Each structure stands twice: as structure tokens, then as C-alpha cells.
PDB file of C-alpha atoms in Angstrom:
ATOM      1  CA  MET A   1      24.169  43.696  43.694  1.00  0.00           C
ATOM      2  CA  TYR A   2      21.396  42.470  41.431  1.00  0.00           C
ATOM      3  CA  ASP A   3      21.156  44.167  38.073  1.00  0.00           C
ATOM      4  CA  PHE A   4      17.607  43.979  36.735  1.00  0.00           C
ATOM      5  CA  GLU A   5      15.566  46.552  34.871  1.00  0.00           C
ATOM      6  CA  SER A   6      12.107  46.080  36.439  1.00  0.00           C
ATOM      7  CA  PHE A   7      10.277  43.936  38.948  1.00  0.00           C
ATOM      8  CA  TYR A   8       6.553  43.261  38.527  1.00  0.00           C
ATOM      9  CA  LYS A   9       4.685  41.289  41.249  1.00  0.00           C
ATOM     10  CA  VAL A  10       1.470  39.638  40.024  1.00  0.00           C
ATOM     11  CA  GLU A  11      -1.399  38.378  42.150  1.00  0.00           C
ATOM     12  CA  THR A  12      -2.938  35.718  39.891  1.00  0.00           C
ATOM     13  CA  VAL A  13      -1.968  33.230  37.190  1.00  0.00           C
ATOM     14  CA  ASP A  14      -3.936  35.211  34.612  1.00  0.00           C
ATOM     15  CA  GLU A  15      -2.026  38.397  35.543  1.00  0.00           C
ATOM     16  CA  ALA A  16       1.254  36.524  35.160  1.00  0.00           C
ATOM     17  CA  ILE A  17       0.289  35.300  31.670  1.00  0.00           C
ATOM     18  CA  GLU A  18      -0.831  38.774  30.676  1.00  0.00           C
ATOM     19  CA  ALA A  19       2.486  40.233  31.852  1.00  0.00           C
ATOM     20  CA  LEU A  20       4.411  37.568  29.889  1.00  0.00           C
ATOM     21  CA  GLU A  21       2.371  38.453  26.778  1.00  0.00           C
ATOM     22  CA  LYS A  22       3.354  42.106  27.062  1.00  0.00           C
ATOM     23  CA  GLN A  23       7.056  41.577  27.877  1.00  0.00           C
ATOM     24  CA  ASP A  24       8.807  39.277  25.421  1.00  0.00           C
ATOM     25  CA  GLU A  25      12.070  39.138  27.365  1.00  0.00           C
ATOM     26  CA  ALA A  26      10.683  39.039  30.917  1.00  0.00           C
ATOM     27  CA  ILE A  27      11.680  36.175  33.209  1.00  0.00           C
ATOM     28  CA  VAL A  28       9.402  34.462  35.724  1.00  0.00           C
ATOM     29  CA  ILE A  29      10.735  34.342  39.284  1.00  0.00           C
ATOM     30  CA  SER A  30       9.280  32.615  42.327  1.00  0.00           C
ATOM     31  CA  GLY A  31      11.757  31.552  45.016  1.00  0.00           C
ATOM     32  CA  GLY A  32      14.653  33.051  43.020  1.00  0.00           C
ATOM     33  CA  SER A  33      17.177  30.371  44.014  1.00  0.00           C
ATOM     34  CA  ASP A  34      18.271  29.973  40.373  1.00  0.00           C
ATOM     35  CA  VAL A  35      17.309  33.246  38.712  1.00  0.00           C
ATOM     36  CA  LEU A  36      18.932  35.547  41.267  1.00  0.00           C
ATOM     37  CA  VAL A  37      22.188  33.575  41.078  1.00  0.00           C
ATOM     38  CA  LYS A  38      22.235  34.001  37.290  1.00  0.00           C
ATOM     39  CA  ILE A  39      21.565  37.741  37.631  1.00  0.00           C
ATOM     40  CA  ARG A  40      24.368  38.137  40.132  1.00  0.00           C
ATOM     41  CA  GLU A  41      26.731  36.259  37.810  1.00  0.00           C
ATOM     42  CA  GLY A  42      25.814  38.675  34.988  1.00  0.00           C
ATOM     43  CA  LYS A  43      24.096  36.044  32.804  1.00  0.00           C
ATOM     44  CA  LEU A  44      20.715  37.817  33.038  1.00  0.00           C
ATOM     45  CA  ALA A  45      21.911  41.339  33.724  1.00  0.00           C
ATOM     46  CA  GLY A  46      19.340  44.017  32.938  1.00  0.00           C
ATOM     47  CA  CYS A  47      16.410  41.602  32.696  1.00  0.00           C
ATOM     48  CA  SER A  48      12.783  42.280  33.698  1.00  0.00           C
ATOM     49  CA  LEU A  49      11.319  40.027  36.388  1.00  0.00           C
ATOM     50  CA  ILE A  50       7.732  38.883  36.869  1.00  0.00           C
ATOM     51  CA  SER A  51       7.232  37.537  40.367  1.00  0.00           C
ATOM     52  CA  ILE A  52       4.703  34.727  40.874  1.00  0.00           C
ATOM     53  CA  HIS A  53       5.682  34.275  44.504  1.00  0.00           C
ATOM     54  CA  ASN A  54       2.824  33.215  46.730  1.00  0.00           C
ATOM     55  CA  ILE A  55       0.087  33.170  44.119  1.00  0.00           C
ATOM     56  CA  PRO A  56      -2.591  31.034  45.838  1.00  0.00           C
ATOM     57  CA  GLU A  57      -3.440  29.178  42.611  1.00  0.00           C
ATOM     58  CA  LEU A  58       0.111  27.828  42.447  1.00  0.00           C
ATOM     59  CA  LYS A  59       0.252  26.580  46.027  1.00  0.00           C
ATOM     60  CA  GLY A  60      -1.018  23.470  47.714  1.00  0.00           C
ATOM     61  CA  ILE A  61      -0.854  19.701  47.437  1.00  0.00           C
ATOM     62  CA  ARG A  62      -4.197  17.977  46.975  1.00  0.00           C
ATOM     63  CA  LEU A  63      -5.622  14.493  46.470  1.00  0.00           C
ATOM     64  CA  LEU A  64      -8.169  14.789  43.617  1.00  0.00           C
ATOM     65  CA  GLU A  65     -11.360  12.751  43.404  1.00  0.00           C
ATOM     66  CA  ASP A  66      -9.817  10.209  41.018  1.00  0.00           C
ATOM     67  CA  GLY A  67      -6.790   9.704  43.266  1.00  0.00           C
ATOM     68  CA  THR A  68      -4.469  11.958  41.309  1.00  0.00           C
ATOM     69  CA  ILE A  69      -1.996  13.925  43.451  1.00  0.00           C
ATOM     70  CA  SER A  70      -1.790  17.570  42.405  1.00  0.00           C
ATOM     71  CA  ILE A  71       1.257  19.580  43.429  1.00  0.00           C
ATOM     72  CA  GLY A  72       1.223  23.344  42.951  1.00  0.00           C
ATOM     73  CA  ALA A  73       4.196  24.550  40.923  1.00  0.00           C
ATOM     74  CA  ALA A  74       5.132  27.136  43.564  1.00  0.00           C
ATOM     75  CA  GLN A  75       5.404  24.583  46.389  1.00  0.00           C
ATOM     76  CA  THR A  76       8.880  24.776  47.894  1.00  0.00           C
ATOM     77  CA  PHE A  77      11.054  21.736  48.282  1.00  0.00           C
ATOM     78  CA  TYR A  78      10.530  21.932  52.041  1.00  0.00           C
ATOM     79  CA  GLU A  79       6.793  22.006  51.669  1.00  0.00           C
ATOM     80  CA  VAL A  80       6.855  19.012  49.308  1.00  0.00           C
ATOM     81  CA  THR A  81       9.074  16.922  51.567  1.00  0.00           C
ATOM     82  CA  ASN A  82       7.006  17.627  54.704  1.00  0.00           C
ATOM     83  CA  ASN A  83       3.573  17.228  53.124  1.00  0.00           C
ATOM     84  CA  GLU A  84       1.466  14.378  54.569  1.00  0.00           C
ATOM     85  CA  LEU A  85       0.139  13.243  51.178  1.00  0.00           C
ATOM     86  CA  VAL A  86       3.652  13.102  49.742  1.00  0.00           C
ATOM     87  CA  ARG A  87       4.930  11.169  52.747  1.00  0.00           C
ATOM     88  CA  ARG A  88       2.060   8.673  52.528  1.00  0.00           C
ATOM     89  CA  TYR A  89       1.829   8.079  48.784  1.00  0.00           C
ATOM     90  CA  ILE A  90       4.993   9.300  47.021  1.00  0.00           C
ATOM     91  CA  PRO A  91       7.779   9.500  49.639  1.00  0.00           C
ATOM     92  CA  ILE A  92      10.427   9.058  46.947  1.00  0.00           C
ATOM     93  CA  LEU A  93       9.641  12.557  45.683  1.00  0.00           C
ATOM     94  CA  GLY A  94       9.926  14.109  49.129  1.00  0.00           C
ATOM     95  CA  ASN A  95      13.249  12.345  49.680  1.00  0.00           C
ATOM     96  CA  ALA A  96      14.574  13.444  46.308  1.00  0.00           C
ATOM     97  CA  VAL A  97      13.827  17.167  46.666  1.00  0.00           C
ATOM     98  CA  ASP A  98      15.100  17.086  50.238  1.00  0.00           C
ATOM     99  CA  GLN A  99      18.538  16.539  48.722  1.00  0.00           C
ATOM    100  CA  ALA A 100      18.493  19.799  46.735  1.00  0.00           C
ATOM    101  CA  GLY A 101      21.010  22.338  47.997  1.00  0.00           C
ATOM    102  CA  GLY A 102      20.859  23.137  51.676  1.00  0.00           C
ATOM    103  CA  PRO A 103      18.080  24.015  54.189  1.00  0.00           C
ATOM    104  CA  GLN A 104      17.956  27.652  53.079  1.00  0.00           C
ATOM    105  CA  LEU A 105      17.495  26.785  49.416  1.00  0.00           C
ATOM    106  CA  ARG A 106      14.847  24.158  50.149  1.00  0.00           C
ATOM    107  CA  LYS A 107      12.816  26.815  52.013  1.00  0.00           C
ATOM    108  CA  VAL A 108      12.627  29.044  48.912  1.00  0.00           C
ATOM    109  CA  GLY A 109      13.342  26.882  45.859  1.00  0.00           C
ATOM    110  CA  THR A 110      10.150  25.616  44.143  1.00  0.00           C
ATOM    111  CA  ILE A 111       9.478  22.322  42.441  1.00  0.00           C
ATOM    112  CA  GLY A 112       8.045  24.171  39.415  1.00  0.00           C
ATOM    113  CA  GLY A 113      11.196  26.247  39.080  1.00  0.00           C
ATOM    114  CA  ASN A 114      13.330  23.105  39.363  1.00  0.00           C
ATOM    115  CA  ILE A 115      11.440  21.603  36.400  1.00  0.00           C
ATOM    116  CA  CYS A 116      11.279  24.716  34.202  1.00  0.00           C
ATOM    117  CA  ASN A 117      15.011  25.288  34.645  1.00  0.00           C
ATOM    118  CA  GLY A 118      15.482  22.365  32.276  1.00  0.00           C
ATOM    119  CA  ALA A 119      18.589  21.055  34.070  1.00  0.00           C
ATOM    120  CA  THR A 120      19.329  17.359  33.724  1.00  0.00           C
ATOM    121  CA  SER A 121      20.806  17.472  37.234  1.00  0.00           C
ATOM    122  CA  ALA A 122      17.538  18.611  38.858  1.00  0.00           C
ATOM    123  CA  ASP A 123      16.869  16.366  41.864  1.00  0.00           C
ATOM    124  CA  SER A 124      13.115  16.319  41.146  1.00  0.00           C
ATOM    125  CA  ALA A 125      13.449  15.331  37.505  1.00  0.00           C
ATOM    126  CA  SER A 126      14.357  11.645  37.490  1.00  0.00           C
ATOM    127  CA  THR A 127      11.906  10.888  40.289  1.00  0.00           C
ATOM    128  CA  LEU A 128       9.072  12.652  38.449  1.00  0.00           C
ATOM    129  CA  PHE A 129      10.026  10.663  35.378  1.00  0.00           C
ATOM    130  CA  ILE A 130       9.441   7.296  37.094  1.00  0.00           C
ATOM    131  CA  LEU A 131       6.157   8.668  38.585  1.00  0.00           C
ATOM    132  CA  ASN A 132       4.996   9.496  35.049  1.00  0.00           C
ATOM    133  CA  ALA A 133       4.235  13.047  36.155  1.00  0.00           C
ATOM    134  CA  GLN A 134       1.932  15.166  34.024  1.00  0.00           C
ATOM    135  CA  LEU A 135       2.706  18.892  33.729  1.00  0.00           C
ATOM    136  CA  VAL A 136      -0.141  21.388  33.457  1.00  0.00           C
ATOM    137  CA  LEU A 137       0.711  24.503  31.428  1.00  0.00           C
ATOM    138  CA  LYS A 138      -1.540  27.540  31.043  1.00  0.00           C
ATOM    139  CA  SER A 139      -1.512  30.373  28.549  1.00  0.00           C
ATOM    140  CA  LYS A 140      -4.003  32.629  26.824  1.00  0.00           C
ATOM    141  CA  LYS A 141      -4.706  29.765  24.421  1.00  0.00           C
ATOM    142  CA  GLY A 142      -5.917  27.636  27.328  1.00  0.00           C
ATOM    143  CA  VAL A 143      -4.658  24.801  29.468  1.00  0.00           C
ATOM    144  CA  HIS A 144      -2.841  21.718  28.211  1.00  0.00           C
ATOM    145  CA  THR A 145      -1.215  18.787  29.964  1.00  0.00           C
ATOM    146  CA  ILE A 146       1.946  17.010  28.798  1.00  0.00           C
ATOM    147  CA  PRO A 147       3.964  14.055  30.113  1.00  0.00           C
ATOM    148  CA  ILE A 148       7.157  15.173  31.807  1.00  0.00           C
ATOM    149  CA  ASN A 149       9.240  12.985  29.455  1.00  0.00           C
ATOM    150  CA  GLU A 150       8.168  15.217  26.565  1.00  0.00           C
ATOM    151  CA  PHE A 151       9.016  18.468  28.369  1.00  0.00           C
ATOM    152  CA  TYR A 152      12.845  18.523  28.106  1.00  0.00           C
ATOM    153  CA  LEU A 153      14.525  19.419  24.833  1.00  0.00           C
ATOM    154  CA  GLY A 154      18.195  19.754  25.851  1.00  0.00           C
ATOM    155  CA  PRO A 155      20.395  21.236  28.554  1.00  0.00           C
ATOM    156  CA  GLY A 156      18.423  24.161  29.998  1.00  0.00           C
ATOM    157  CA  LYS A 157      15.789  23.891  27.267  1.00  0.00           C
ATOM    158  CA  THR A 158      12.140  22.887  27.541  1.00  0.00           C
ATOM    159  CA  ILE A 159       9.050  23.064  25.359  1.00  0.00           C
ATOM    160  CA  ARG A 160       7.436  25.700  27.593  1.00  0.00           C
ATOM    161  CA  GLU A 161       6.620  28.768  25.520  1.00  0.00           C
ATOM    162  CA  HIS A 162       7.520  32.191  26.879  1.00  0.00           C
ATOM    163  CA  ASN A 163       3.868  33.094  27.475  1.00  0.00           C
ATOM    164  CA  GLU A 164       3.067  29.799  29.252  1.00  0.00           C
ATOM    165  CA  LEU A 165       3.098  29.176  32.952  1.00  0.00           C
ATOM    166  CA  LEU A 166       3.547  25.812  34.697  1.00  0.00           C
ATOM    167  CA  THR A 167       0.724  25.716  37.210  1.00  0.00           C
ATOM    168  CA  GLU A 168       0.774  22.213  38.675  1.00  0.00           C
ATOM    169  CA  ILE A 169       2.311  18.752  38.550  1.00  0.00           C
ATOM    170  CA  ARG A 170      -0.049  15.814  38.559  1.00  0.00           C
ATOM    171  CA  ILE A 171       0.726  12.215  39.421  1.00  0.00           C
ATOM    172  CA  PRO A 172      -2.052   9.735  38.540  1.00  0.00           C
ATOM    173  CA  ARG A 173      -3.100   7.156  41.053  1.00  0.00           C
ATOM    174  CA  LYS A 174      -2.190   4.229  38.750  1.00  0.00           C
ATOM    175  CA  ASP A 175       1.406   5.500  38.673  1.00  0.00           C
ATOM    176  CA  TYR A 176       2.001   5.514  42.453  1.00  0.00           C
ATOM    177  CA  GLU A 177      -0.394   2.945  43.911  1.00  0.00           C
ATOM    178  CA  GLN A 178       1.526  -0.135  45.131  1.00  0.00           C
ATOM    179  CA  PHE A 179       4.634   1.427  43.532  1.00  0.00           C
ATOM    180  CA  TYR A 180       7.761   1.858  45.669  1.00  0.00           C
ATOM    181  CA  GLY A 181      10.851   3.717  44.729  1.00  0.00           C
ATOM    182  CA  HIS A 182      14.224   5.086  45.782  1.00  0.00           C
ATOM    183  CA  TYR A 183      16.319   8.031  44.558  1.00  0.00           C
ATOM    184  CA  ILE A 184      20.106   8.212  44.927  1.00  0.00           C
ATOM    185  CA  LYS A 185      22.095  11.363  44.307  1.00  0.00           C
ATOM    186  CA  TYR A 186      25.816  11.103  43.915  1.00  0.00           C
ATOM    187  CA  GLY A 187      27.868  14.215  44.522  1.00  0.00           C
ATOM    188  CA  LYS A 188      31.316  15.145  45.685  1.00  0.00           C
ATOM    189  CA  ARG A 189      29.863  16.051  49.080  1.00  0.00           C
ATOM    190  CA  LYS A 190      26.666  15.272  50.942  1.00  0.00           C
ATOM    191  CA  ALA A 191      25.079  18.725  50.866  1.00  0.00           C
ATOM    192  CA  MET A 192      25.053  21.966  48.825  1.00  0.00           C
ATOM    193  CA  GLU A 193      26.066  20.008  45.728  1.00  0.00           C
ATOM    194  CA  ILE A 194      24.753  19.589  42.222  1.00  0.00           C
ATOM    195  CA  ALA A 195      24.301  15.966  41.288  1.00  0.00           C
ATOM    196  CA  THR A 196      27.199  14.285  39.468  1.00  0.00           C
ATOM    197  CA  LEU A 197      24.614  11.631  38.710  1.00  0.00           C
ATOM    198  CA  GLY A 198      21.048  11.021  39.911  1.00  0.00           C
ATOM    199  CA  CYS A 199      19.244   7.675  39.739  1.00  0.00           C
ATOM    200  CA  ALA A 200      15.605   6.881  40.495  1.00  0.00           C
ATOM    201  CA  CYS A 201      14.235   3.327  40.447  1.00  0.00           C
ATOM    202  CA  GLY A 202      10.772   2.115  41.325  1.00  0.00           C
ATOM    203  CA  VAL A 203       9.079  -1.286  41.384  1.00  0.00           C
ATOM    204  CA  ARG A 204       5.717  -2.924  41.660  1.00  0.00           C
ATOM    205  CA  LEU A 205       6.023  -6.540  42.851  1.00  0.00           C
ATOM    206  CA  SER A 206       3.885  -9.602  42.341  1.00  0.00           C
ATOM    207  CA  PRO A 207       1.476 -10.499  45.207  1.00  0.00           C
ATOM    208  CA  ASP A 208       3.939 -13.096  46.550  1.00  0.00           C
ATOM    209  CA  LYS A 209       6.784 -10.496  46.439  1.00  0.00           C
ATOM    210  CA  ARG A 210       9.005 -12.845  44.473  1.00  0.00           C
ATOM    211  CA  LYS A 211       8.814 -11.295  40.976  1.00  0.00           C
ATOM    212  CA  VAL A 212       8.867  -7.880  39.350  1.00  0.00           C
ATOM    213  CA  GLU A 213       5.563  -6.879  37.800  1.00  0.00           C
ATOM    214  CA  GLU A 214       6.861  -3.510  36.774  1.00  0.00           C
ATOM    215  CA  VAL A 215      10.088  -1.564  37.129  1.00  0.00           C
ATOM    216  CA  ARG A 216      10.930   1.987  36.132  1.00  0.00           C
ATOM    217  CA  LEU A 217      14.470   3.430  35.937  1.00  0.00           C
ATOM    218  CA  SER A 218      15.464   7.021  35.268  1.00  0.00           C
ATOM    219  CA  TYR A 219      18.660   9.106  35.377  1.00  0.00           C
ATOM    220  CA  GLY A 220      19.766  12.664  35.619  1.00  0.00           C
ATOM    221  CA  VAL A 221      23.145  13.762  34.202  1.00  0.00           C
ATOM    222  CA  ALA A 222      23.395  10.515  32.183  1.00  0.00           C
ATOM    223  CA  ALA A 223      22.326  12.312  28.984  1.00  0.00           C
ATOM    224  CA  PRO A 224      21.576  15.877  27.856  1.00  0.00           C
ATOM    225  CA  THR A 225      18.168  15.586  29.500  1.00  0.00           C
ATOM    226  CA  PRO A 226      16.702  13.379  32.224  1.00  0.00           C
ATOM    227  CA  ILE A 227      15.955   9.984  30.718  1.00  0.00           C
ATOM    228  CA  ARG A 228      13.845   6.871  31.282  1.00  0.00           C
ATOM    229  CA  CYS A 229      15.363   3.521  30.440  1.00  0.00           C
ATOM    230  CA  GLY A 230      12.573   1.887  28.442  1.00  0.00           C
ATOM    231  CA  SER A 231      14.388  -1.190  27.175  1.00  0.00           C
ATOM    232  CA  ILE A 232      15.578  -2.330  30.568  1.00  0.00           C
ATOM    233  CA  GLU A 233      12.106  -1.704  32.005  1.00  0.00           C
ATOM    234  CA  ALA A 234      10.574  -4.046  29.396  1.00  0.00           C
ATOM    235  CA  TRP A 235      13.277  -6.666  29.953  1.00  0.00           C
ATOM    236  CA  ALA A 236      12.800  -6.701  33.750  1.00  0.00           C
ATOM    237  CA  CYS A 237       9.064  -7.463  33.768  1.00  0.00           C
ATOM    238  CA  GLY A 238       8.376 -10.862  35.198  1.00  0.00           C
ATOM    239  CA  LYS A 239      11.918 -11.491  36.419  1.00  0.00           C
ATOM    240  CA  GLU A 240      12.464 -13.256  39.705  1.00  0.00           C
ATOM    241  CA  LEU A 241      14.226 -11.373  42.521  1.00  0.00           C
ATOM    242  CA  LYS A 242      17.578 -13.134  42.245  1.00  0.00           C
ATOM    243  CA  LYS A 243      21.084 -11.761  42.726  1.00  0.00           C
ATOM    244  CA  ASP A 244      21.931 -12.369  39.036  1.00  0.00           C
ATOM    245  CA  PHE A 245      18.884 -10.255  38.045  1.00  0.00           C
ATOM    246  CA  VAL A 246      20.299  -7.340  40.027  1.00  0.00           C
ATOM    247  CA  GLU A 247      23.702  -7.716  38.408  1.00  0.00           C
ATOM    248  CA  LEU A 248      22.199  -7.856  34.885  1.00  0.00           C
ATOM    249  CA  PHE A 249      19.973  -4.936  35.729  1.00  0.00           C
ATOM    250  CA  GLY A 250      22.999  -2.714  36.411  1.00  0.00           C
ATOM    251  CA  LYS A 251      24.833  -3.830  33.273  1.00  0.00           C
ATOM    252  CA  LYS A 252      21.837  -3.363  31.010  1.00  0.00           C
ATOM    253  CA  ALA A 253      21.444   0.184  32.303  1.00  0.00           C
ATOM    254  CA  LEU A 254      24.712   1.043  30.583  1.00  0.00           C
ATOM    255  CA  GLU A 255      23.112   0.371  27.194  1.00  0.00           C
ATOM    256  CA  GLU A 256      20.645   3.251  27.541  1.00  0.00           C
ATOM    257  CA  VAL A 257      22.718   6.193  28.773  1.00  0.00           C
ATOM    258  CA  ASN A 258      25.046   8.696  27.157  1.00  0.00           C
ATOM    259  CA  PRO A 259      26.856  10.670  29.898  1.00  0.00           C
ATOM    260  CA  ARG A 260      29.592  13.170  29.048  1.00  0.00           C
ATOM    261  CA  SER A 261      32.790  14.230  30.703  1.00  0.00           C
ATOM    262  CA  SER A 262      32.778  17.492  32.600  1.00  0.00           C
ATOM    263  CA  TRP A 263      34.757  19.145  35.353  1.00  0.00           C
ATOM    264  CA  ARG A 264      32.595  17.288  37.858  1.00  0.00           C
ATOM    265  CA  ALA A 265      33.346  13.802  36.573  1.00  0.00           C
ATOM    266  CA  SER A 266      34.578  11.906  33.525  1.00  0.00           C
ATOM    267  CA  LYS A 267      32.244   9.954  31.282  1.00  0.00           C
ATOM    268  CA  GLU A 268      33.934   6.772  32.429  1.00  0.00           C
ATOM    269  CA  PHE A 269      33.280   7.498  36.096  1.00  0.00           C
ATOM    270  CA  ARG A 270      29.630   8.372  35.369  1.00  0.00           C
ATOM    271  CA  LEU A 271      29.228   5.027  33.615  1.00  0.00           C
ATOM    272  CA  GLN A 272      30.480   3.282  36.766  1.00  0.00           C
ATOM    273  CA  LEU A 273      27.899   5.265  38.725  1.00  0.00           C
ATOM    274  CA  VAL A 274      25.138   4.344  36.279  1.00  0.00           C
ATOM    275  CA  GLU A 275      25.676   0.661  36.862  1.00  0.00           C
ATOM    276  CA  GLU A 276      26.218   0.773  40.598  1.00  0.00           C
ATOM    277  CA  LEU A 277      23.411   3.188  41.461  1.00  0.00           C
ATOM    278  CA  ALA A 278      20.948   1.195  39.358  1.00  0.00           C
ATOM    279  CA  LYS A 279      21.630  -1.867  41.486  1.00  0.00           C
ATOM    280  CA  ARG A 280      21.506   0.011  44.781  1.00  0.00           C
ATOM    281  CA  ALA A 281      18.318   1.867  43.954  1.00  0.00           C
ATOM    282  CA  LEU A 282      16.656  -1.361  42.733  1.00  0.00           C
ATOM    283  CA  ILE A 283      17.525  -3.273  45.909  1.00  0.00           C
ATOM    284  CA  GLN A 284      16.207  -0.448  48.139  1.00  0.00           C
ATOM    285  CA  ALA A 285      13.009  -0.131  46.067  1.00  0.00           C
ATOM    286  CA  VAL A 286      12.417  -3.893  46.340  1.00  0.00           C
ATOM    287  CA  THR A 287      12.960  -3.640  50.124  1.00  0.00           C
ATOM    288  CA  TYR A 288      10.437  -0.799  50.439  1.00  0.00           C
ATOM    289  CA  ALA A 289       7.979  -2.942  48.427  1.00  0.00           C
ATOM    290  CA  GLY A 290       8.316  -5.760  50.940  1.00  0.00           C
ATOM    291  CA  GLY A 291      10.473  -7.986  48.761  1.00  0.00           C
ATOM    292  CA  GLU A 292      13.915  -9.475  49.189  1.00  0.00           C
ATOM    293  CA  ILE A 293      16.702 -10.318  46.741  1.00  0.00           C
ATOM    294  CA  ASP A 294      17.566 -14.022  46.941  1.00  0.00           C
ATOM    295  CA  ALA A 295      21.227 -15.046  46.814  1.00  0.00           C
TER     296      ALA A 295
END
């Protein structure tokens, strides 16, 4: 039984924004994989829903003229994973969202909803962080674009205003070209599980494949929000692909995180995961980039 007061289905982005302006407490719903669960649990009982499901403006994945990849906020996880542009240019994102929930959830859950939920455990979040994703928000005031690392404020909190709608996610060409990455999700089981820790690592190697030109490292559930590890990224530039580099990479990652204990895992266990997953994700990213870690 779902206890909600009203359900309003809109046909365009402008209609959705207008409806949000008129209803201060209304909640946006697309796939419903998060919102309907909260309603059933009584957390949002009696709410009003504004459905943006299947608005054409929010669908599609396109390659823009400047090489930017544009992903509509209402694209489902399944659609993202199986899109040819994603597979060719940013396979790390497709692999990451393919680990969300189970097949049924991935058919209805949307990448925009995953972001706007504000959860540090979101499988899309840490990967979008290392891709330097730009979020396009629209309201009556107009359209503005913000980096994803400025979007999260705390657990379940984002800077999105009530009357704003996330319309698309953009990944500039300079942030994915010759950039190879890997996402690792650790959970108690392999499917239908919220991440105990998520780690995304990406690299751009030197032409001879022996040094790191750029590395990016991001975590989910290692802090109140998804985080990028800026200090370790700066330290790693120019380093040779040696075994001791990988070991130091894992240890330095510990300096930039602040996980907490919860019923899923203790802080101490998450710290072990932070170090180990950093090394594993780095090694796999280097392999995808055509490099090899020397003993």
C-alpha cells in the first residue's frame, strides 16, 4: 500500500518546474525505485508526487559537437550500461551503474535519481566524480551547470533547490579521452546490496605506458559524501608504474578519507577496504590503459 496524497504526471521539463513552483512539498518521481520504497516505509507518507517519467527532454545519450557526452537524467541504469557511446568512451560508468541493485531495479532506476538522492553509497557517484561530470539544473530562473563535486552537502542532502530539476549529466571530452578507469563495489553479497564501500580510480598514462600522467581517485561511503582524493592525485603524477608505487598509493588513500562505523561495517574494516580497493582499482585501470605494473 502506497500512501500518497496526489500524483501529477507532467509532459515537459517546463511543466515539471511549474508544478514544483506551485507545490512546495511535492516530490519528483521518475523510476520510483527509491521514492516508492520510502513511501511504503512511511517516511514520505501522504506526500504529493510529480512524475517526470518518460519526458523526452530527459532521455537520450548524445555526443555533442565539442565531444562532450550528454546523458539525460531520466536514463535508466540499464540504458546507460548498454548504450554504445558509454561502452566506447566511458565504460567505467556503465560498469558502475550495472552493479546497482538487481536487474529489475536497473530497468527502472535512473541515473538522475541516483544523483539527486544524495547518497554517498550511490554506485554512479564516485565514478562520475573521477569523470569530472557536470550537472545541468533548470528552474524558472534559467539553466546553470555545476561540477558534481559541489553538488553534495551531506548524507541525503544536495544543493538542488526544490524548484530545480536535474536535466542532464555532461562529461567533457578532455575528462574521458585517453582516460581509463575501474570501479569496485564492496558489499556483503554480489547483488541486491548497498555498497559497504565504493572505489573508482582512473588513469591517463604517458605515451610509453611507463608513467602516470594523471590519476583520479574517488570513494563512496568513505565520508559523509562521495569524495575525490586530491592530495594523492597530485602526488601520483609522474610516478613510474612500480610495485612500491601501488603500495604507497593504497596507504596514502587512508590520509584522505573519514569513514564511520555502521551496522554494515566498522570504521576499521572500511579503512582496510579503502587501502585495498585503491590498489586493486589502480592496477586494473593501468591494465585497461595498456600499462603494466613492474615488480
